Short mmCIF file of C-alpha atoms in Angstrom, two decimals:
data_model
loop_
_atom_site.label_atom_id
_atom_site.label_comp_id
_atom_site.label_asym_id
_atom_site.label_seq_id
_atom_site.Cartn_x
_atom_site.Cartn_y
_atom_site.Cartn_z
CA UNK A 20 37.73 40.40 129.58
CA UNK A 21 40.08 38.91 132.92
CA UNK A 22 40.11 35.71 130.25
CA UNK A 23 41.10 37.22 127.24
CA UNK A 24 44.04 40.05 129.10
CA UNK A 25 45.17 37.40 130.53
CA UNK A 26 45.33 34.78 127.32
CA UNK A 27 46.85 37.75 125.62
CA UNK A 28 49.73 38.95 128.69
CA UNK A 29 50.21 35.10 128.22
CA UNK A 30 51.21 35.04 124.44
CA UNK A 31 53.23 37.82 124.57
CA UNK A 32 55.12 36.98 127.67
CA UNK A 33 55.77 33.78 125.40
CA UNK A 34 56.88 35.79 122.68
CA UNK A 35 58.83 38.04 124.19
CA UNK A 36 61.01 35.83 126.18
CA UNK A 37 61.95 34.10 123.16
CA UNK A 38 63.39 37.63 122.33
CA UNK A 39 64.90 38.93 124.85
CA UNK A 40 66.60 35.42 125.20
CA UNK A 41 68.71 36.18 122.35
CA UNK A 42 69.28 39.93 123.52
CA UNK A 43 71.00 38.40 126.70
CA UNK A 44 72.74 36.06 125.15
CA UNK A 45 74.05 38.29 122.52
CA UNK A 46 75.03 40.73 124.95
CA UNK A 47 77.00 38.03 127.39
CA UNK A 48 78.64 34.84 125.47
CA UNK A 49 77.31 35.16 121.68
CA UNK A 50 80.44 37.13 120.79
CA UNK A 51 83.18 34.72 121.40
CA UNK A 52 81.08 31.77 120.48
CA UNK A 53 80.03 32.93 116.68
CA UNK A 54 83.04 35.40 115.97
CA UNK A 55 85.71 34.19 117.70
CA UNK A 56 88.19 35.74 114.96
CA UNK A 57 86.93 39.16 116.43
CA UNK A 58 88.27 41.21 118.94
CA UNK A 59 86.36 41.44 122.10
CA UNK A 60 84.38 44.65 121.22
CA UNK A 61 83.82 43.33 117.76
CA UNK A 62 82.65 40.46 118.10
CA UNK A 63 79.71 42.16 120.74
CA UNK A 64 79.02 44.33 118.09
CA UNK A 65 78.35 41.43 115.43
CA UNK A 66 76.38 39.93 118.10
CA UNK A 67 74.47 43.12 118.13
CA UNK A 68 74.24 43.03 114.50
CA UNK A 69 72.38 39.82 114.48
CA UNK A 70 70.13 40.72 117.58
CA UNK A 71 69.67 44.00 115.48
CA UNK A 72 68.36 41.89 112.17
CA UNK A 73 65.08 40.77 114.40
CA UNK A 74 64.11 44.41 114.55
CA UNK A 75 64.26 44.69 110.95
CA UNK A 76 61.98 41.55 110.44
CA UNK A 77 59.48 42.87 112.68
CA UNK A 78 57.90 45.48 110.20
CA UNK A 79 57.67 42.86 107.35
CA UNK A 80 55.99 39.96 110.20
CA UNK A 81 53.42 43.49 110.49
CA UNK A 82 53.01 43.46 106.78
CA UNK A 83 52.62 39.61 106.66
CA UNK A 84 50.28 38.84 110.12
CA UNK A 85 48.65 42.60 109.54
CA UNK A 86 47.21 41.05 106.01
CA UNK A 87 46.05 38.25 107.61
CA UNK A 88 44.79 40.50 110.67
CA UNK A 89 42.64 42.71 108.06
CA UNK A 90 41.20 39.93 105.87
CA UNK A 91 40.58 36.89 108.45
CA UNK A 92 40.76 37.77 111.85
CA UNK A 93 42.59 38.96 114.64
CA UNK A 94 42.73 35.22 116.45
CA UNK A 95 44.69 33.34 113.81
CA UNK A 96 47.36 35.60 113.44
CA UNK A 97 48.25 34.55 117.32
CA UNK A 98 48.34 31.19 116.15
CA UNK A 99 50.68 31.40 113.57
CA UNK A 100 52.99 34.17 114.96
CA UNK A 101 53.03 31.68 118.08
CA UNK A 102 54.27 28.78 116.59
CA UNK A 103 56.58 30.65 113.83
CA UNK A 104 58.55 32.45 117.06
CA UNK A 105 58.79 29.44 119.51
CA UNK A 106 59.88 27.17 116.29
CA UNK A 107 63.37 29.74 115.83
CA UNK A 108 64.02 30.11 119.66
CA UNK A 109 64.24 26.67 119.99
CA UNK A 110 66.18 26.19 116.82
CA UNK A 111 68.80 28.87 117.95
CA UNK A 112 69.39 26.64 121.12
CA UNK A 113 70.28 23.88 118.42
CA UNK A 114 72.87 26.13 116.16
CA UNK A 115 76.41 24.43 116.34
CA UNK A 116 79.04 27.78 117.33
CA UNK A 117 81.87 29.19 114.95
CA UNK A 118 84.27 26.27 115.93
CA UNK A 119 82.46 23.34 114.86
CA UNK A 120 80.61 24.75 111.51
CA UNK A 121 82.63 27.65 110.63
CA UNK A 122 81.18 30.50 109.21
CA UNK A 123 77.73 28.74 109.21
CA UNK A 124 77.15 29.27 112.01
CA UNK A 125 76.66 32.78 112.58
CA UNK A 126 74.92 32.71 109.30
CA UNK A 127 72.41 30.74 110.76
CA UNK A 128 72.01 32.78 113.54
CA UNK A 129 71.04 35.40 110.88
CA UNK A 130 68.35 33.63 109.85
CA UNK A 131 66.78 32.17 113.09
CA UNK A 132 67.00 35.65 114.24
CA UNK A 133 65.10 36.93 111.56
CA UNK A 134 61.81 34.40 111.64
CA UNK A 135 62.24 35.30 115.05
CA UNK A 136 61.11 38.93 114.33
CA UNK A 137 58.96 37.92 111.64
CA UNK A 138 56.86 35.63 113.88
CA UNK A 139 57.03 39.06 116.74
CA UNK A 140 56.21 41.99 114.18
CA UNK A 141 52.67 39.49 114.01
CA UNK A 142 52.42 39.10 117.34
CA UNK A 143 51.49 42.47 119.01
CA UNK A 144 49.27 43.23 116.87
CA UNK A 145 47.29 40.14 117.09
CA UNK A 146 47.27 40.61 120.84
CA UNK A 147 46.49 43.71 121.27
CA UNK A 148 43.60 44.44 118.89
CA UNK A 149 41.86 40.86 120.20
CA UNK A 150 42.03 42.98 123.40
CA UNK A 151 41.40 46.47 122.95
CA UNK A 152 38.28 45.94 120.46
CA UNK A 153 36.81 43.56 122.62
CA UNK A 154 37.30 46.39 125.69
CA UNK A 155 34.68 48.83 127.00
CA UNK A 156 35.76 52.32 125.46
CA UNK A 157 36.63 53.97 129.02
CA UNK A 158 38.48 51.30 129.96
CA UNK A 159 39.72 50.38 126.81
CA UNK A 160 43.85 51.75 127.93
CA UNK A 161 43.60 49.60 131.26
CA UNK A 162 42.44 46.32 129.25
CA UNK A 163 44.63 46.85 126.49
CA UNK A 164 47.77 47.00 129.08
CA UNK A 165 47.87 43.66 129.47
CA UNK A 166 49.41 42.51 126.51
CA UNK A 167 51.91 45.10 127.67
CA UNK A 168 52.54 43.38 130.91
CA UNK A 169 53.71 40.53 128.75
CA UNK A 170 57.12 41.89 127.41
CA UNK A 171 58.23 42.63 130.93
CA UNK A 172 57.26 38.81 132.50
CA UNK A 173 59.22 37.31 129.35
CA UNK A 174 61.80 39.38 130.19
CA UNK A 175 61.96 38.21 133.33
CA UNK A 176 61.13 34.78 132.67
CA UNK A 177 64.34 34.98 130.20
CA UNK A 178 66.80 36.66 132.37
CA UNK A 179 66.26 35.10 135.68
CA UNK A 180 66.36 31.78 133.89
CA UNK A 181 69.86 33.13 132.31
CA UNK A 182 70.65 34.31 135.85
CA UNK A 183 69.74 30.75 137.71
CA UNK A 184 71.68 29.12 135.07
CA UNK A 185 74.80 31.67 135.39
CA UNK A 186 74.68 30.92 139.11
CA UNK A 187 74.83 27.17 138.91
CA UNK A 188 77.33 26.81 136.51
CA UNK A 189 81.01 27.55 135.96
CA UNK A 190 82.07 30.11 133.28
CA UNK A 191 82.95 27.24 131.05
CA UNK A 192 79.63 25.59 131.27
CA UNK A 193 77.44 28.15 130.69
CA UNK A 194 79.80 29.03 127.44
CA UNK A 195 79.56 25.80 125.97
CA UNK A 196 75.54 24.77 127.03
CA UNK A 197 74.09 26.70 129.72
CA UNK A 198 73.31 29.92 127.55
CA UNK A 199 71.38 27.35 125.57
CA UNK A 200 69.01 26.30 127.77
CA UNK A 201 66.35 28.99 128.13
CA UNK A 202 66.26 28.96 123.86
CA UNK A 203 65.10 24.77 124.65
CA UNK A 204 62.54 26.25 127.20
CA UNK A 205 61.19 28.43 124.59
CA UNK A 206 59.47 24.80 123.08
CA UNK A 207 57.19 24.36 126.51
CA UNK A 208 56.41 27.73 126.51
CA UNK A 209 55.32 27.98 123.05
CA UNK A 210 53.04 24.77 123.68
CA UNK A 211 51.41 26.44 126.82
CA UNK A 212 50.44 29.44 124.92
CA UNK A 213 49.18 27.64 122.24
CA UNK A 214 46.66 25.90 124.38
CA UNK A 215 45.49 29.40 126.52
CA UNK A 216 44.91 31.13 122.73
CA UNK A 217 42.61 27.72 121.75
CA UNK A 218 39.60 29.12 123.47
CA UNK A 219 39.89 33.10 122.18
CA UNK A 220 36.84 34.05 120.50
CA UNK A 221 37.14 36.39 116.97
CA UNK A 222 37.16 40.28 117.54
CA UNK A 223 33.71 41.98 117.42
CA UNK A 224 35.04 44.32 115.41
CA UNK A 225 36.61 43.01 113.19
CA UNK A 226 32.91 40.42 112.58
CA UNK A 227 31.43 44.20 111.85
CA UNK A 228 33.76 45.13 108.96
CA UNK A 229 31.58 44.57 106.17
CA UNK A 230 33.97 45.71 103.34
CA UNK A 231 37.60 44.17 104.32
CA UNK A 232 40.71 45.57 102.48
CA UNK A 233 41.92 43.95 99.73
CA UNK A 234 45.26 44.36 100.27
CA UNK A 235 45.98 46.40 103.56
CA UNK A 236 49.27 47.52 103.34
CA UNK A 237 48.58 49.59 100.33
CA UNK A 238 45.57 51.68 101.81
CA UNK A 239 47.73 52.29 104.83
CA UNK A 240 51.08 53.72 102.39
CA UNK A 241 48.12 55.62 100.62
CA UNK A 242 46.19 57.15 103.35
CA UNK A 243 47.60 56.61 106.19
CA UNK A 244 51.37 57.22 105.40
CA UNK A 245 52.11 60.02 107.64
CA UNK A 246 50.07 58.59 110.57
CA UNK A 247 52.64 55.41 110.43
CA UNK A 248 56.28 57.84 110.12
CA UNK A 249 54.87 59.75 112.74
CA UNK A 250 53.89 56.69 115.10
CA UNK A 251 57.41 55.28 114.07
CA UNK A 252 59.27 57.94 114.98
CA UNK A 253 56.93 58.35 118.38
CA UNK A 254 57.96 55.01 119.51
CA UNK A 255 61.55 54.92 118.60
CA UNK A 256 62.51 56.60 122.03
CA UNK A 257 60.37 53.87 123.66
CA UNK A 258 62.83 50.71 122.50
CA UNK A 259 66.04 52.81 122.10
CA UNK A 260 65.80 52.78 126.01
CA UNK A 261 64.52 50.08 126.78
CA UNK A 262 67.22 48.63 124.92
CA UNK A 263 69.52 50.56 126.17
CA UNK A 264 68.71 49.12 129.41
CA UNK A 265 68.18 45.58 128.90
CA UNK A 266 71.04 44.81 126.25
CA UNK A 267 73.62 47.56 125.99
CA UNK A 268 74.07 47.76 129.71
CA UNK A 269 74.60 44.18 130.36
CA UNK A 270 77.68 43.89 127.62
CA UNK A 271 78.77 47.84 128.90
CA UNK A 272 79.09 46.89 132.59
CA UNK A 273 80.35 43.55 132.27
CA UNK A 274 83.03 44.41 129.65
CA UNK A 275 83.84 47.97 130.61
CA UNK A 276 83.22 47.67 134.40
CA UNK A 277 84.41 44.63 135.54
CA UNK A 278 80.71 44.22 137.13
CA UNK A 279 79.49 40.47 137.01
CA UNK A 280 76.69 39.07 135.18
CA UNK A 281 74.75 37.95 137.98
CA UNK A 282 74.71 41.89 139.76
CA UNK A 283 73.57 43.18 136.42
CA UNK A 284 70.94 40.94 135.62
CA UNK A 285 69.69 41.34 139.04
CA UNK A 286 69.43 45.16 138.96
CA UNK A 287 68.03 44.73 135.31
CA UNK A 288 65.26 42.58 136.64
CA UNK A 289 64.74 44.76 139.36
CA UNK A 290 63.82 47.71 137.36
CA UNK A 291 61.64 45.86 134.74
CA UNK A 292 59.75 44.03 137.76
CA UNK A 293 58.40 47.11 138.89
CA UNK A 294 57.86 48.93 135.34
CA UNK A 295 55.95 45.74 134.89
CA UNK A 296 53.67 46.05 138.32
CA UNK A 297 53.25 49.79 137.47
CA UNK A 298 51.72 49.19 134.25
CA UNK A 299 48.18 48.80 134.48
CA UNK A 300 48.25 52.03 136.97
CA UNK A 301 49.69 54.26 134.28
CA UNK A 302 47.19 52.96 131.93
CA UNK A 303 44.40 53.54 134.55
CA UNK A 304 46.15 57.18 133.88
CA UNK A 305 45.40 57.10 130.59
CA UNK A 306 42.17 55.78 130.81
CA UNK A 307 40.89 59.06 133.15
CA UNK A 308 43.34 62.12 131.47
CA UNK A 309 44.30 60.71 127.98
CA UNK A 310 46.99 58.64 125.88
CA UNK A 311 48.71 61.41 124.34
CA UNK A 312 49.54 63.25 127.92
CA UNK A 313 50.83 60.70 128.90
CA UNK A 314 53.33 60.12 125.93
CA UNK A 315 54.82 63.74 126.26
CA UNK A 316 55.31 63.14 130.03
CA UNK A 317 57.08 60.47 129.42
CA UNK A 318 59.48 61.62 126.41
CA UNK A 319 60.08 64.62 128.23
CA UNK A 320 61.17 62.78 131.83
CA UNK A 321 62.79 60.55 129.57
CA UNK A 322 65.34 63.12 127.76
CA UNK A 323 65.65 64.68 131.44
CA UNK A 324 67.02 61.36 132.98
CA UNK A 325 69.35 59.88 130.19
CA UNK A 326 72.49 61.68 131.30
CA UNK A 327 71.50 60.84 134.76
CA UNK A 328 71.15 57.40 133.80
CA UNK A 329 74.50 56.74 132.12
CA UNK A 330 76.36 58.39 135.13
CA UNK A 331 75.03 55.86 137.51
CA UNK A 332 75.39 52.95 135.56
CA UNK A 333 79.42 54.05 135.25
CA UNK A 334 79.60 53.89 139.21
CA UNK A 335 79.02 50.61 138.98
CA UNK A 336 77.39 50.81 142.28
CA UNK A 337 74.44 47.37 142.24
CA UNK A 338 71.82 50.51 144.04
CA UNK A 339 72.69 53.56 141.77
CA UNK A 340 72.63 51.46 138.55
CA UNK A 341 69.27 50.00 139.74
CA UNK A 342 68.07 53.71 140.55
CA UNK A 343 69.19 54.56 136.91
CA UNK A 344 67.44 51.98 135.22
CA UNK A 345 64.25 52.41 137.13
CA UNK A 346 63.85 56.04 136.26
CA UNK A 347 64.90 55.35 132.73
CA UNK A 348 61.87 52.45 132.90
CA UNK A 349 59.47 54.34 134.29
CA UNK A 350 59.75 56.91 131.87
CA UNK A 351 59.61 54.30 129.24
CA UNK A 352 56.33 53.10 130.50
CA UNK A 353 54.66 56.53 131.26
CA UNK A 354 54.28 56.28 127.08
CA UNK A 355 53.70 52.15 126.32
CA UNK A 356 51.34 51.52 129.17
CA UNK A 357 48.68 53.56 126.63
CA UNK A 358 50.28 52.67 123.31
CA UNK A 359 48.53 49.12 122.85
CA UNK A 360 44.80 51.89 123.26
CA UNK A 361 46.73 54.79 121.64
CA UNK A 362 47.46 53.22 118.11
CA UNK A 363 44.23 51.06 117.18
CA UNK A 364 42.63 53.90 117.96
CA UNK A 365 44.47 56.17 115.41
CA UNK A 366 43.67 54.13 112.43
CA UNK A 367 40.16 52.73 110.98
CA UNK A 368 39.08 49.24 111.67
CA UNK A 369 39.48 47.86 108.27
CA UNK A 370 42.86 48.41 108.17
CA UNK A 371 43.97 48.85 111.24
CA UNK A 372 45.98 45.66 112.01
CA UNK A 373 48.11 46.24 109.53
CA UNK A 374 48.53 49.90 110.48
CA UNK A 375 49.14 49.96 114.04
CA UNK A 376 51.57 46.66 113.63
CA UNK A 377 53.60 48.95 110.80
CA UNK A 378 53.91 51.87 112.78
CA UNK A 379 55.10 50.00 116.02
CA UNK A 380 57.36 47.78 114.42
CA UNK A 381 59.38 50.28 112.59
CA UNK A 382 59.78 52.32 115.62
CA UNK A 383 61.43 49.14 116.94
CA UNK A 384 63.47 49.13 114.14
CA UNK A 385 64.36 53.21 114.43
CA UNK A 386 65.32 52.52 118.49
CA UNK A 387 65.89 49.17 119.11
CA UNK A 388 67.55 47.76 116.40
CA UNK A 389 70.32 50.74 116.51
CA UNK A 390 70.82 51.69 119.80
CA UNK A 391 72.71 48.66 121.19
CA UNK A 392 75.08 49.29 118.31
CA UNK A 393 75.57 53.05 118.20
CA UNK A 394 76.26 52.76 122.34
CA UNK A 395 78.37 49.84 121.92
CA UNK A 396 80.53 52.06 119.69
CA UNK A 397 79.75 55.59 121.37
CA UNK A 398 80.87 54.16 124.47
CA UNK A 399 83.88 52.61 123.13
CA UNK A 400 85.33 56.08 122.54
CA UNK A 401 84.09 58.11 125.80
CA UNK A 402 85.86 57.67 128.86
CA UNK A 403 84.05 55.77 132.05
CA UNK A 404 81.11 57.78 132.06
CA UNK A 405 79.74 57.63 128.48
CA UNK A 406 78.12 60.52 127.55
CA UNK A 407 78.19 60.59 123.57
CA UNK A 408 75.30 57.37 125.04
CA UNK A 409 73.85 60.00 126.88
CA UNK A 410 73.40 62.73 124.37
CA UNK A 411 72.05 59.78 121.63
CA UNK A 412 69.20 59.01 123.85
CA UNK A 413 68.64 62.34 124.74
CA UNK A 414 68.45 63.36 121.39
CA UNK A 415 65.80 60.64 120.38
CA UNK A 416 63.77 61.30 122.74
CA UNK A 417 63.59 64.98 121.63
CA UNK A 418 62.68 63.75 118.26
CA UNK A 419 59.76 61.18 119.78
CA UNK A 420 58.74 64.54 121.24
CA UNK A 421 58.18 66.21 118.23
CA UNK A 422 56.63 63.25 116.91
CA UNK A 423 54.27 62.72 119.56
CA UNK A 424 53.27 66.47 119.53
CA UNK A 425 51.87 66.10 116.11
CA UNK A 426 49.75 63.06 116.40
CA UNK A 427 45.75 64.10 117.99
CA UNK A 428 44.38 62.90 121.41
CA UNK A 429 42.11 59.66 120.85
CA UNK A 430 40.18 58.78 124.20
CA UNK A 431 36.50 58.59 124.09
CA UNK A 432 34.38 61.09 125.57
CA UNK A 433 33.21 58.85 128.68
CA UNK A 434 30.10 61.35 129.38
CA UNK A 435 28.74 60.87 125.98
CA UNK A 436 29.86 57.18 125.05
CA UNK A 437 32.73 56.55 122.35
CA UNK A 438 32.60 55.39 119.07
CA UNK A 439 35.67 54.51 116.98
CA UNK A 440 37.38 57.43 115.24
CA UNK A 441 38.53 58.42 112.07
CA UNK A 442 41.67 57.68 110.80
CA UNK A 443 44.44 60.53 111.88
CA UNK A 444 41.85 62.34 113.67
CA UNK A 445 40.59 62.28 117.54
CA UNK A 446 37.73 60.41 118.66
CA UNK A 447 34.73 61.97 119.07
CA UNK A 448 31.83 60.97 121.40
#
């Protein structure tokens, strides 16, 4: 199991970097580069708009890499979502800006931003199912954490190579090649992870399913339907802040507050470092008093702290911005240090790739794909503090509430000995 968590924190790590590359880019130096004809606030927003398109790809890579998930195996859908996301990082590194190719260029961006989420929407799903149905059932939360370690080390990875590089070089030098660099790196990394997934082994359950679905995605819409809108709309307060945190800020403080790029990375960091080292400890949590507990303690601290949150990142103070992000974080990870248990649990093993990929990628697409864009332009019309920001993550938070209210508790009964459950209903021991 130590082998496998950590092949799988490894692939995602990979995976994510590549994408929260682009959001830091996007949110520092993609604007002026690829819409130069745009005013300032534009052209963020555009950026936004094509960091946005990679959440809409994400569902459709679950639809793709879930059918492949359901009718050969967990392990090569790692593979191929693998190689598919390093290939577009490192092409995005490679895309000539608005000056030299014209409108091309941000077209391209378009593009290499969507195989991006493609190859992604594949990706956690592949990851965590290897993981959590190879797990012991009452430790099945703490296992399945691991893949959910990986988002925060490629975040890291990304931004303090972003960081190191805005450091080092001039403002002119990191416009016209340093912000390409960590999209280049993306090519190593890809390799490395390639080489830690050789030696995975197939699912066990998955070698049990004696009648696969023929075509997965349509025995999820049919009988799983609300299951999926429900986990969607669960999850959506998940991304919207950490997106909020990670992206919007960056381009808000920088922008709006004069604050430079190499304070707000560092408080950024900072906050995801420890969400990160707190992870497997709230899925211990989840492990000994449940996944769905855990999810309304977090979507309630979380629609507690968002006006908090936005009122010390307008100080502009490096310590209360880094206090606002971290309770904002560890809100966020109260819920997705379970999730990667919570959702293969919900749905039957024969389709259950394609389910659980569905339902979290869509939530990515319900928070994380809007939210830098409705702050960007929520903030542009509130004064320094921006509370219209405030209230919007507030109020999605009361809707993953809701949303997380209806779904059932799935933990096995440790006393008894779990098996797997039933579609949309608890497991029972």
């Amino acid at each position: 199991m130590l082998r496998l968590g950590a092949a799988s924190l490894a692939g995602t790590a990979i995976e994510f970097y590549d994408f929260f590359a682009y959001g830091t880019a996007a949110a520092l130096v993609l604007g002026p580069l690829f819409f130069p004809t745009f005013s300032p606030v534009a052209g963020t927003l555009a950026a936004f708009v094509t960091f946005g398109v990679g959440f809409v790809a994400r569902p459709l890579g679950s639809v793709l890499f879930g059918h492949i998930g359901d009718r050969h195996g967990r392990r090569p859908v790692l593979v191929a979502s693998l190689l598919l996301t390093g290939a577009s990082t490192v092409a995005v590194g490679c895309v000539p800006t608005y000056g030299t190719i014209g409108v091309a260029a941000p077209l391209s961006l378009l593009l290499l931003r969507f195989l991006q989420g493609l190859g992604l929407g594949g990706e956690w799903g592949g990851a965590v199912l290897l993981t959590a149905e190879h797990a012991p059932a009452g430790r099945r939360a703490l296992w399945s954490s691991f893949p959910q370690v990986g988002p925060s080390l490629g975040f890291l990875l990304a931004n303090g190579l972003m960081l190191a590089l805005s450091a080092a070089l001039s403002d002119a030098q990191f416009a016209q090649w340093g912000w390409r660099v960590p999209f280049w790196a993306a090519g190593v990394l890809a390799v490395a992870g390639l080489w830690l997934r050789s030696s995975l082994v197939e699912s066990p359950r998955f070698l049990e399913i004696e009648d696969h679905a023929r075509v997965p995605l349509v025995e999820v819409v049919r009988h799983h339907w609300r299951l999926v809108l429900l986990t969607a709309g669960a999850l959506a307060v998940g991304y919207a802040v950490f997106y909020a945190v990670t992206t919007w800020s960056l381009a808000y403080a920088t922008e709006r507050l004069g604050v430079s790029r190499i304070v707000m990375l560092t408080c950024v960091m900072a906050a995801v470092a420890v969400k990160g080292a707190l992870t497997p400890v709230m899925a211990l949590l989840g492990d000994r008093f449940g996944r769905r507990p855990l999810c309304l303690a977090g979507c309630t601290a979380t629609a507690l702290w968002m006006f908090p949150m936005v009122a010390l990142l307008a100080t502009g103070a490096p310590a209360l911005m880094f206090l606002g992000f971290l309770g904002a974080l560890l809100a966020f990870i109260t819920m997705f240090a379970v999730i990667a248990a919570y959702l293969p649990e919900l749905y039957e093993p024969r389709v259950r790739c394609t389910g659980a990929a569905v339902g979290y990628n869509l939530g990515g697409v319900l928070g994380g794909a809007l939210t830098p864009i409705v702050a960007t332009t929520l903030a542009e019309h509130s004064g320094r503090v921006p509370w219209g920001v405030g209230a919007y993550l507030t109020g999605v938070a009361l809707f993953s509430l809701g949303c997380f209210a209806l779904l059932p508790e799935t933990r096995p009964v440790p006393a008894v000995g779990a098996v797997e459950p039933v579609a949309g209903r608890p497991a029972t021991g």
